């Protein structure tokens, strides 16, 4: 296979993390690139960001696939508009990296999952939290058996309440009156659980190595704003093998408090120990604390590790892009598989059904 990729970038001004997607064009694994923005609004920014690599620009993704024929495609758009270009990319034989959630109706994502599996293409969700060293170390400790049989886990993700305010919103994406999608269930598919909580569901499943089995949940608008997507969600998740987990996510604190990153965390308990960490905190909150009575660790069971960032180091989002590019080139195994997003999305869908019906719902992913 070629040692560099022909990369397509499909985006729009109200897509999420646009700047990071444009920055991804600079990776050495990208040889030539083409950008598509149906509005035309980001084409110049993409040309400047990608430099000489950007060989073509389109306002039609049909033209991009027909004329440029990319090996891989990045997609960031409003969720209700994502499934169509994602489908077209997979049908064209391209590997696909997309900003979550990638859908509004779960059946649309199930169809994309089946298509990616049939085509043997990457369907790679932007679960960037996996790239934090503290998350990877937590996964390694659990896989090595230091906690023993897993019994329970919990996660909490608390964001800024001001973001939900519909009086003078800070971004058009937040403003329902101007057609913003972020707090629209009709355009985003859901609220805090879909857009942010997905990362922590992925962390719990990934570090434990255990799939979801069932979920009970409540998802509500508790902050009093006239939005249609929930600003608060609480889940109790049963995992295969019996482990129980909880997730509390919501827009509960001030923006100043949110910027401290203190209101984020994960904890896991096992028969022989426990661990806890903040997936994306800053010093001293990123420490990994763990306890194990296994073998020689019984002599000194409690540990606390720090993960200090190197100034100017590549961020987790760009590390995830690079891992995707290298997987497309066959240089390494992909850190995110199509099944990963399918499990998370099925859990979220089941949680909304559980919230609406007050009944625990089973979780399973479709057969191919």
CSV table of C-alpha atoms in Angstrom, one decimal:
chain,number,residue,atom,x,y,z
A,1,UNK,CA,0.0,0.0,0.0
A,2,UNK,CA,1.1,3.6,-0.6
A,3,UNK,CA,3.1,5.0,2.3
A,4,UNK,CA,1.0,8.2,2.4
A,5,UNK,CA,-2.7,8.7,2.2
A,6,UNK,CA,-5.0,10.5,-0.2
A,7,UNK,CA,-7.2,12.1,2.5
A,8,UNK,CA,-10.7,13.7,2.1
A,9,UNK,CA,-11.9,16.2,4.7
A,10,UNK,CA,-15.7,16.8,4.8
A,11,UNK,CA,-16.7,19.6,7.2
A,12,UNK,CA,-18.9,22.6,7.8
A,13,UNK,CA,-18.6,25.8,9.9
A,14,UNK,CA,-20.9,24.4,12.6
A,15,UNK,CA,-19.2,21.0,12.8
A,16,UNK,CA,-17.3,20.1,16.1
A,17,UNK,CA,-13.6,20.4,16.5
A,18,UNK,CA,-13.0,21.9,13.0
A,19,UNK,CA,-9.7,23.4,14.0
A,20,UNK,CA,-8.4,19.9,15.0
A,21,UNK,CA,-9.6,18.3,11.8
A,22,UNK,CA,-7.8,21.0,9.7
A,23,UNK,CA,-4.6,20.5,11.8
A,24,UNK,CA,-4.8,16.8,11.0
A,25,UNK,CA,-3.9,17.6,7.4
A,26,UNK,CA,-0.3,18.3,8.5
A,27,UNK,CA,0.5,14.8,9.6
A,28,UNK,CA,3.3,13.2,7.6
A,29,UNK,CA,1.1,10.2,6.8
A,30,UNK,CA,-1.1,12.5,4.7
A,31,UNK,CA,0.2,12.9,1.2
A,32,UNK,CA,-2.5,14.7,-0.8
A,33,UNK,CA,-5.8,16.1,0.6
A,34,UNK,CA,-9.1,17.4,-0.7
A,35,UNK,CA,-11.5,19.4,1.4
A,36,UNK,CA,-15.3,19.6,1.0
A,37,UNK,CA,-17.5,22.1,2.7
A,38,UNK,CA,-21.0,22.4,1.3
A,39,UNK,CA,-21.2,26.0,2.5
A,40,UNK,CA,-17.8,26.9,1.2
A,41,UNK,CA,-17.1,28.7,4.5
A,42,UNK,CA,-14.1,26.7,5.7
A,43,UNK,CA,-12.3,26.0,2.4
A,44,UNK,CA,-9.9,28.8,2.7
A,45,UNK,CA,-9.1,27.9,6.3
A,46,UNK,CA,-8.4,24.3,5.2
A,47,UNK,CA,-6.2,25.5,2.4
A,48,UNK,CA,-4.2,27.6,4.7
A,49,UNK,CA,-4.0,24.8,7.3
A,50,UNK,CA,-3.1,22.1,4.9
A,51,UNK,CA,-0.8,24.1,2.7
A,52,UNK,CA,0.4,22.4,-0.5
A,53,UNK,CA,-1.2,19.1,0.5
A,54,UNK,CA,-4.6,20.5,-0.3
A,55,UNK,CA,-4.9,19.7,-4.0
A,56,UNK,CA,-8.7,20.2,-4.5
A,57,UNK,CA,-11.7,21.8,-2.8
A,58,UNK,CA,-15.4,21.0,-3.3
A,59,UNK,CA,-18.8,22.0,-2.2
A,60,UNK,CA,-20.2,18.6,-3.1
A,61,UNK,CA,-19.0,15.4,-1.5
A,62,UNK,CA,-20.3,13.5,-4.5
A,63,UNK,CA,-17.6,15.3,-6.6
A,64,UNK,CA,-15.0,14.7,-4.0
A,65,UNK,CA,-15.5,10.9,-4.1
A,66,UNK,CA,-15.8,10.9,-7.9
A,67,UNK,CA,-12.8,13.1,-8.8
A,68,UNK,CA,-10.4,12.8,-5.9
A,69,UNK,CA,-11.1,9.1,-4.8
A,70,UNK,CA,-9.7,9.4,-1.2
A,71,UNK,CA,-8.2,6.4,0.7
A,72,UNK,CA,-9.5,7.8,3.9
A,73,UNK,CA,-12.0,10.5,4.9
A,74,UNK,CA,-12.5,12.7,8.0
A,75,UNK,CA,-16.1,13.9,8.7
A,76,UNK,CA,-17.2,16.6,11.1
A,77,UNK,CA,-20.7,18.0,10.6
A,78,UNK,CA,-23.9,18.5,12.5
A,79,UNK,CA,-24.9,15.0,13.6
A,80,UNK,CA,-28.2,15.0,11.6
A,81,UNK,CA,-26.2,15.6,8.4
A,82,UNK,CA,-23.4,13.1,9.1
A,83,UNK,CA,-24.8,9.7,8.1
A,84,UNK,CA,-25.0,10.5,4.3
A,85,UNK,CA,-21.4,11.5,3.7
A,86,UNK,CA,-20.2,8.8,6.1
A,87,UNK,CA,-22.2,6.2,4.0
A,88,UNK,CA,-20.8,7.6,0.8
A,89,UNK,CA,-17.2,7.4,2.1
A,90,UNK,CA,-17.6,3.7,3.1
A,91,UNK,CA,-19.3,2.8,-0.2
A,92,UNK,CA,-16.4,4.4,-2.0
A,93,UNK,CA,-14.0,2.1,-0.2
A,94,UNK,CA,-12.5,4.7,2.1
A,95,UNK,CA,-11.6,4.3,5.7
A,96,UNK,CA,-13.6,6.7,7.9
A,97,UNK,CA,-12.8,8.9,10.9
A,98,UNK,CA,-15.7,10.9,12.3
A,99,UNK,CA,-16.5,13.3,15.1
A,100,UNK,CA,-19.1,11.7,17.5
A,101,UNK,CA,-21.9,11.0,17.5
A,102,UNK,CA,-22.2,10.6,13.7
A,103,UNK,CA,-26.0,10.0,13.7
A,104,UNK,CA,-29.3,11.0,15.2
A,105,UNK,CA,-31.4,7.8,14.6
A,106,UNK,CA,-29.7,4.6,15.9
A,107,UNK,CA,-30.7,2.7,12.8
A,108,UNK,CA,-28.6,5.0,10.7
A,109,UNK,CA,-25.5,4.1,12.7
A,110,UNK,CA,-26.3,0.4,12.7
A,111,UNK,CA,-26.4,0.6,8.9
A,112,UNK,CA,-23.0,2.3,8.9
A,113,UNK,CA,-21.6,-0.3,11.2
A,114,UNK,CA,-22.7,-3.1,9.0
A,115,UNK,CA,-21.4,-1.4,5.9
A,116,UNK,CA,-18.0,-0.8,7.4
A,117,UNK,CA,-17.8,-4.4,8.5
A,118,UNK,CA,-18.8,-5.7,5.1
A,119,UNK,CA,-16.4,-3.4,3.3
A,120,UNK,CA,-13.6,-4.2,5.8
A,121,UNK,CA,-13.0,-0.5,6.4
A,122,UNK,CA,-12.2,1.5,9.5
A,123,UNK,CA,-15.2,3.2,11.2
A,124,UNK,CA,-13.2,5.2,13.7
A,125,UNK,CA,-14.9,7.4,16.3
A,126,UNK,CA,-13.0,10.3,17.9
A,127,UNK,CA,-12.7,8.7,21.3
A,128,UNK,CA,-9.6,10.8,22.1
A,129,UNK,CA,-9.7,10.1,25.8
A,130,UNK,CA,-8.2,6.7,25.1
A,131,UNK,CA,-5.0,8.4,24.2
A,132,UNK,CA,-4.4,9.9,27.6
A,133,UNK,CA,-1.5,8.0,29.3
A,134,UNK,CA,-3.4,7.8,32.6
A,135,UNK,CA,-6.3,6.0,30.8
A,136,UNK,CA,-3.9,3.6,29.1
A,137,UNK,CA,-2.1,2.8,32.3
A,138,UNK,CA,-5.4,2.1,34.1
A,139,UNK,CA,-6.3,-0.3,31.3
A,140,UNK,CA,-3.0,-2.0,31.6
A,141,UNK,CA,-3.3,-2.5,35.4
A,142,UNK,CA,-6.7,-4.0,35.1
A,143,UNK,CA,-5.7,-6.3,32.2
A,144,UNK,CA,-2.7,-7.5,34.2
A,145,UNK,CA,-5.1,-8.5,37.0
A,146,UNK,CA,-3.9,-6.2,39.8
A,147,UNK,CA,-7.5,-5.5,40.8
A,148,UNK,CA,-8.7,-9.1,40.5
A,149,UNK,CA,-12.3,-9.8,39.6
A,150,UNK,CA,-14.0,-6.6,38.7
A,151,UNK,CA,-17.0,-5.7,40.9
A,152,UNK,CA,-18.1,-2.1,40.2
A,153,UNK,CA,-17.1,1.1,38.5
A,154,UNK,CA,-18.3,4.7,38.4
A,155,UNK,CA,-17.6,7.8,36.3
A,156,UNK,CA,-18.7,11.4,36.5
A,157,UNK,CA,-18.4,14.2,34.0
A,158,UNK,CA,-19.6,17.6,35.0
A,159,UNK,CA,-19.5,20.5,32.5
A,160,UNK,CA,-20.5,24.2,32.6
A,161,UNK,CA,-24.1,25.2,33.0
A,162,UNK,CA,-23.6,28.5,31.2
A,163,UNK,CA,-23.2,26.6,28.0
A,164,UNK,CA,-26.9,25.7,28.0
A,165,UNK,CA,-28.1,29.3,28.5
A,166,UNK,CA,-30.4,30.4,25.6
A,167,UNK,CA,-30.0,34.1,26.5
A,168,UNK,CA,-27.1,35.3,24.3
A,169,UNK,CA,-25.5,32.0,23.7
A,170,UNK,CA,-21.7,32.1,23.2
A,171,UNK,CA,-21.8,30.0,20.0
A,172,UNK,CA,-24.3,29.5,17.2
A,173,UNK,CA,-24.1,25.8,17.8
A,174,UNK,CA,-25.7,26.3,21.2
A,175,UNK,CA,-28.4,28.7,20.0
A,176,UNK,CA,-31.7,26.9,19.3
A,177,UNK,CA,-33.3,30.1,18.0
A,178,UNK,CA,-30.7,30.4,15.3
A,179,UNK,CA,-30.9,26.7,14.4
A,180,UNK,CA,-28.1,25.5,16.7
A,181,UNK,CA,-27.8,21.7,17.0
A,182,UNK,CA,-25.9,21.1,20.3
A,183,UNK,CA,-29.0,21.2,22.5
A,184,UNK,CA,-31.5,20.0,20.0
A,185,UNK,CA,-32.5,16.3,20.4
A,186,UNK,CA,-33.8,16.5,16.8
A,187,UNK,CA,-30.4,17.5,15.3
A,188,UNK,CA,-28.0,16.0,17.8
A,189,UNK,CA,-29.8,12.8,18.8
A,190,UNK,CA,-29.3,13.6,22.5
A,191,UNK,CA,-27.6,16.0,24.9
A,192,UNK,CA,-24.9,15.6,27.5
A,193,UNK,CA,-25.0,11.8,27.4
A,194,UNK,CA,-24.7,11.6,23.6
A,195,UNK,CA,-22.1,14.4,23.1
A,196,UNK,CA,-19.9,14.1,26.2
A,197,UNK,CA,-21.0,11.1,28.2
A,198,UNK,CA,-20.1,8.8,25.3
A,199,UNK,CA,-16.4,9.3,26.1
A,200,UNK,CA,-16.8,8.0,29.7
A,201,UNK,CA,-18.9,5.0,28.6
A,202,UNK,CA,-16.1,4.2,26.2
A,203,UNK,CA,-13.5,4.6,28.9
A,204,UNK,CA,-15.4,2.2,31.3
A,205,UNK,CA,-15.8,-0.4,28.7
A,206,UNK,CA,-12.3,-0.1,27.2
A,207,UNK,CA,-10.3,-0.2,30.5
A,208,UNK,CA,-12.4,-3.0,31.9
A,209,UNK,CA,-12.4,-5.1,28.7
A,210,UNK,CA,-16.0,-6.0,29.4
A,211,UNK,CA,-19.1,-5.3,27.2
A,212,UNK,CA,-22.3,-3.8,28.4
A,213,UNK,CA,-25.3,-6.0,29.1
A,214,UNK,CA,-28.2,-3.8,30.3
A,215,UNK,CA,-28.9,-0.2,31.5
A,216,UNK,CA,-31.3,1.7,33.7
A,217,UNK,CA,-31.3,5.5,33.3
A,218,UNK,CA,-32.9,8.9,33.7
A,219,UNK,CA,-32.1,11.7,31.3
A,220,UNK,CA,-33.7,15.0,31.9
A,221,UNK,CA,-33.5,18.8,31.5
A,222,UNK,CA,-32.9,20.0,35.1
A,223,UNK,CA,-31.4,23.4,34.5
A,224,UNK,CA,-34.6,25.1,33.4
A,225,UNK,CA,-33.4,26.1,29.9
A,226,UNK,CA,-35.8,25.8,26.9
A,227,UNK,CA,-33.7,23.0,25.3
A,228,UNK,CA,-34.9,19.7,23.8
A,229,UNK,CA,-31.8,17.6,24.6
A,230,UNK,CA,-31.0,16.5,28.2
A,231,UNK,CA,-28.6,18.5,30.3
A,232,UNK,CA,-28.4,15.8,32.9
A,233,UNK,CA,-28.2,12.0,32.8
A,234,UNK,CA,-27.7,9.2,35.4
A,235,UNK,CA,-27.1,5.6,34.3
A,236,UNK,CA,-26.7,2.3,36.1
A,237,UNK,CA,-25.0,-0.1,33.7
A,238,UNK,CA,-24.7,-3.9,34.1
A,239,UNK,CA,-21.7,-5.4,32.4
A,240,UNK,CA,-21.2,-8.9,31.1
A,241,UNK,CA,-19.9,-11.0,34.0
A,242,UNK,CA,-21.8,-9.0,36.6
A,243,UNK,CA,-19.9,-5.8,37.2
A,244,UNK,CA,-22.1,-2.8,37.9
A,245,UNK,CA,-21.3,0.7,36.9
A,246,UNK,CA,-22.7,4.2,37.2
A,247,UNK,CA,-22.3,7.3,35.1
A,248,UNK,CA,-23.4,10.8,36.2
A,249,UNK,CA,-23.0,13.5,33.6
A,250,UNK,CA,-24.5,17.0,33.3
A,251,UNK,CA,-24.0,20.7,32.9
A,252,UNK,CA,-24.0,21.5,36.6
A,253,UNK,CA,-21.2,23.9,37.4
A,254,UNK,CA,-20.0,27.4,36.4
A,255,UNK,CA,-17.6,27.8,33.5
A,256,UNK,CA,-14.9,28.8,35.9
A,257,UNK,CA,-15.3,25.6,37.9
A,258,UNK,CA,-15.4,23.6,34.7
A,259,UNK,CA,-12.1,25.0,33.6
A,260,UNK,CA,-10.5,23.6,36.7
A,261,UNK,CA,-11.3,20.1,35.3
A,262,UNK,CA,-11.9,18.9,38.9
A,263,UNK,CA,-15.3,17.6,38.2
A,264,UNK,CA,-14.2,14.6,36.1
A,265,UNK,CA,-13.3,11.1,37.3
A,266,UNK,CA,-13.4,7.4,37.0
A,267,UNK,CA,-13.1,4.7,39.7
A,268,UNK,CA,-13.0,0.9,39.5
A,269,UNK,CA,-13.2,-1.6,42.3
A,270,UNK,CA,-12.1,-5.2,42.1
A,271,UNK,CA,-11.8,-8.1,44.5
A,272,UNK,CA,-8.1,-7.4,45.1
A,273,UNK,CA,-7.9,-3.7,44.7
A,274,UNK,CA,-9.2,-0.4,43.2
A,275,UNK,CA,-8.1,2.5,41.1
A,276,UNK,CA,-9.2,6.0,40.4
A,277,UNK,CA,-8.1,8.8,38.1
A,278,UNK,CA,-9.1,12.0,36.3
A,279,UNK,CA,-9.0,11.2,32.5
A,280,UNK,CA,-8.2,14.7,31.4
A,281,UNK,CA,-7.3,16.8,34.4
A,282,UNK,CA,-4.4,19.1,35.1
A,283,UNK,CA,-1.9,18.8,37.9
A,284,UNK,CA,-2.5,17.5,40.5
A,285,UNK,CA,-5.7,16.0,39.3
A,286,UNK,CA,-4.4,13.7,36.7
A,287,UNK,CA,-2.8,11.3,39.2
A,288,UNK,CA,-3.6,7.6,39.0
A,289,UNK,CA,-4.2,6.2,42.5
A,290,UNK,CA,-4.4,2.5,42.8
A,291,UNK,CA,-4.5,-0.2,45.5
A,292,UNK,CA,-3.7,-3.9,45.1
A,293,UNK,CA,-3.3,-6.8,47.5
A,294,UNK,CA,-2.1,-9.1,44.8
A,295,UNK,CA,1.2,-11.0,45.6
A,296,UNK,CA,4.0,-8.7,46.6
A,297,UNK,CA,1.8,-5.6,46.3
A,298,UNK,CA,0.2,-6.6,49.7
A,299,UNK,CA,3.3,-5.2,51.4
A,300,UNK,CA,2.7,-1.7,50.0
A,301,UNK,CA,-0.8,-1.8,48.5
A,302,UNK,CA,-1.4,1.9,47.8
A,303,UNK,CA,0.3,3.8,45.0
A,304,UNK,CA,-0.1,7.3,43.4
A,305,UNK,CA,1.4,8.0,40.0
A,306,UNK,CA,1.6,11.4,38.4
A,307,UNK,CA,1.5,12.1,34.7
A,308,UNK,CA,3.1,15.4,33.9
A,309,UNK,CA,2.8,16.7,30.4
A,310,UNK,CA,5.8,17.8,28.3
A,311,UNK,CA,5.3,21.4,27.2
A,312,UNK,CA,4.4,21.6,23.5
A,313,UNK,CA,3.7,17.8,23.3
A,314,UNK,CA,1.2,16.6,20.7
A,315,UNK,CA,-2.3,16.6,22.1
A,316,UNK,CA,-4.5,13.5,22.4
A,317,UNK,CA,-6.8,14.5,19.5
A,318,UNK,CA,-3.8,14.7,17.1
A,319,UNK,CA,-2.4,11.4,18.5
A,320,UNK,CA,-5.7,9.8,17.7
A,321,UNK,CA,-5.7,11.2,14.1
A,322,UNK,CA,-2.1,9.9,13.6
A,323,UNK,CA,-3.1,6.4,14.9
A,324,UNK,CA,-5.9,6.4,12.5
A,325,UNK,CA,-3.7,7.3,9.6
A,326,UNK,CA,-1.1,4.7,10.5
A,327,UNK,CA,-3.8,2.0,10.8
A,328,UNK,CA,-5.1,2.9,7.3
A,329,UNK,CA,-1.6,2.4,6.0
A,330,UNK,CA,-1.3,-0.9,7.7
A,331,UNK,CA,1.5,0.3,10.0
A,332,UNK,CA,-0.2,-0.4,13.3
A,333,UNK,CA,-3.4,-1.8,14.7
A,334,UNK,CA,-6.3,0.7,15.1
A,335,UNK,CA,-6.8,1.8,18.7
A,336,UNK,CA,-10.6,2.3,18.0
A,337,UNK,CA,-12.7,-0.3,16.2
A,338,UNK,CA,-16.2,0.0,14.6
A,339,UNK,CA,-17.5,-2.2,17.5
A,340,UNK,CA,-16.4,0.3,20.1
A,341,UNK,CA,-18.7,3.1,18.9
A,342,UNK,CA,-21.5,0.5,18.2
A,343,UNK,CA,-21.4,-0.7,21.9
A,344,UNK,CA,-21.4,2.9,23.2
A,345,UNK,CA,-24.2,4.0,20.9
A,346,UNK,CA,-26.4,1.0,21.7
A,347,UNK,CA,-25.9,1.7,25.4
A,348,UNK,CA,-26.9,5.4,24.9
A,349,UNK,CA,-29.9,4.4,22.8
A,350,UNK,CA,-31.0,1.9,25.5
A,351,UNK,CA,-30.5,4.5,28.2
A,352,UNK,CA,-32.9,6.9,26.5
A,353,UNK,CA,-35.5,4.1,26.1
A,354,UNK,CA,-35.0,3.2,29.8
A,355,UNK,CA,-35.5,6.8,30.8
A,356,UNK,CA,-38.6,7.1,28.8
A,357,UNK,CA,-40.2,3.8,29.9
A,358,UNK,CA,-38.8,3.5,33.5
A,359,UNK,CA,-37.7,0.0,32.5
A,360,UNK,CA,-34.2,-1.5,32.4
A,361,UNK,CA,-33.2,-2.2,28.8
A,362,UNK,CA,-30.9,-4.9,27.3
A,363,UNK,CA,-27.8,-3.9,25.3
A,364,UNK,CA,-26.5,-5.7,22.3
A,365,UNK,CA,-24.8,-4.8,19.0
A,366,UNK,CA,-26.2,-5.9,15.6
A,367,UNK,CA,-24.9,-8.9,13.8
A,368,UNK,CA,-23.3,-8.2,10.4
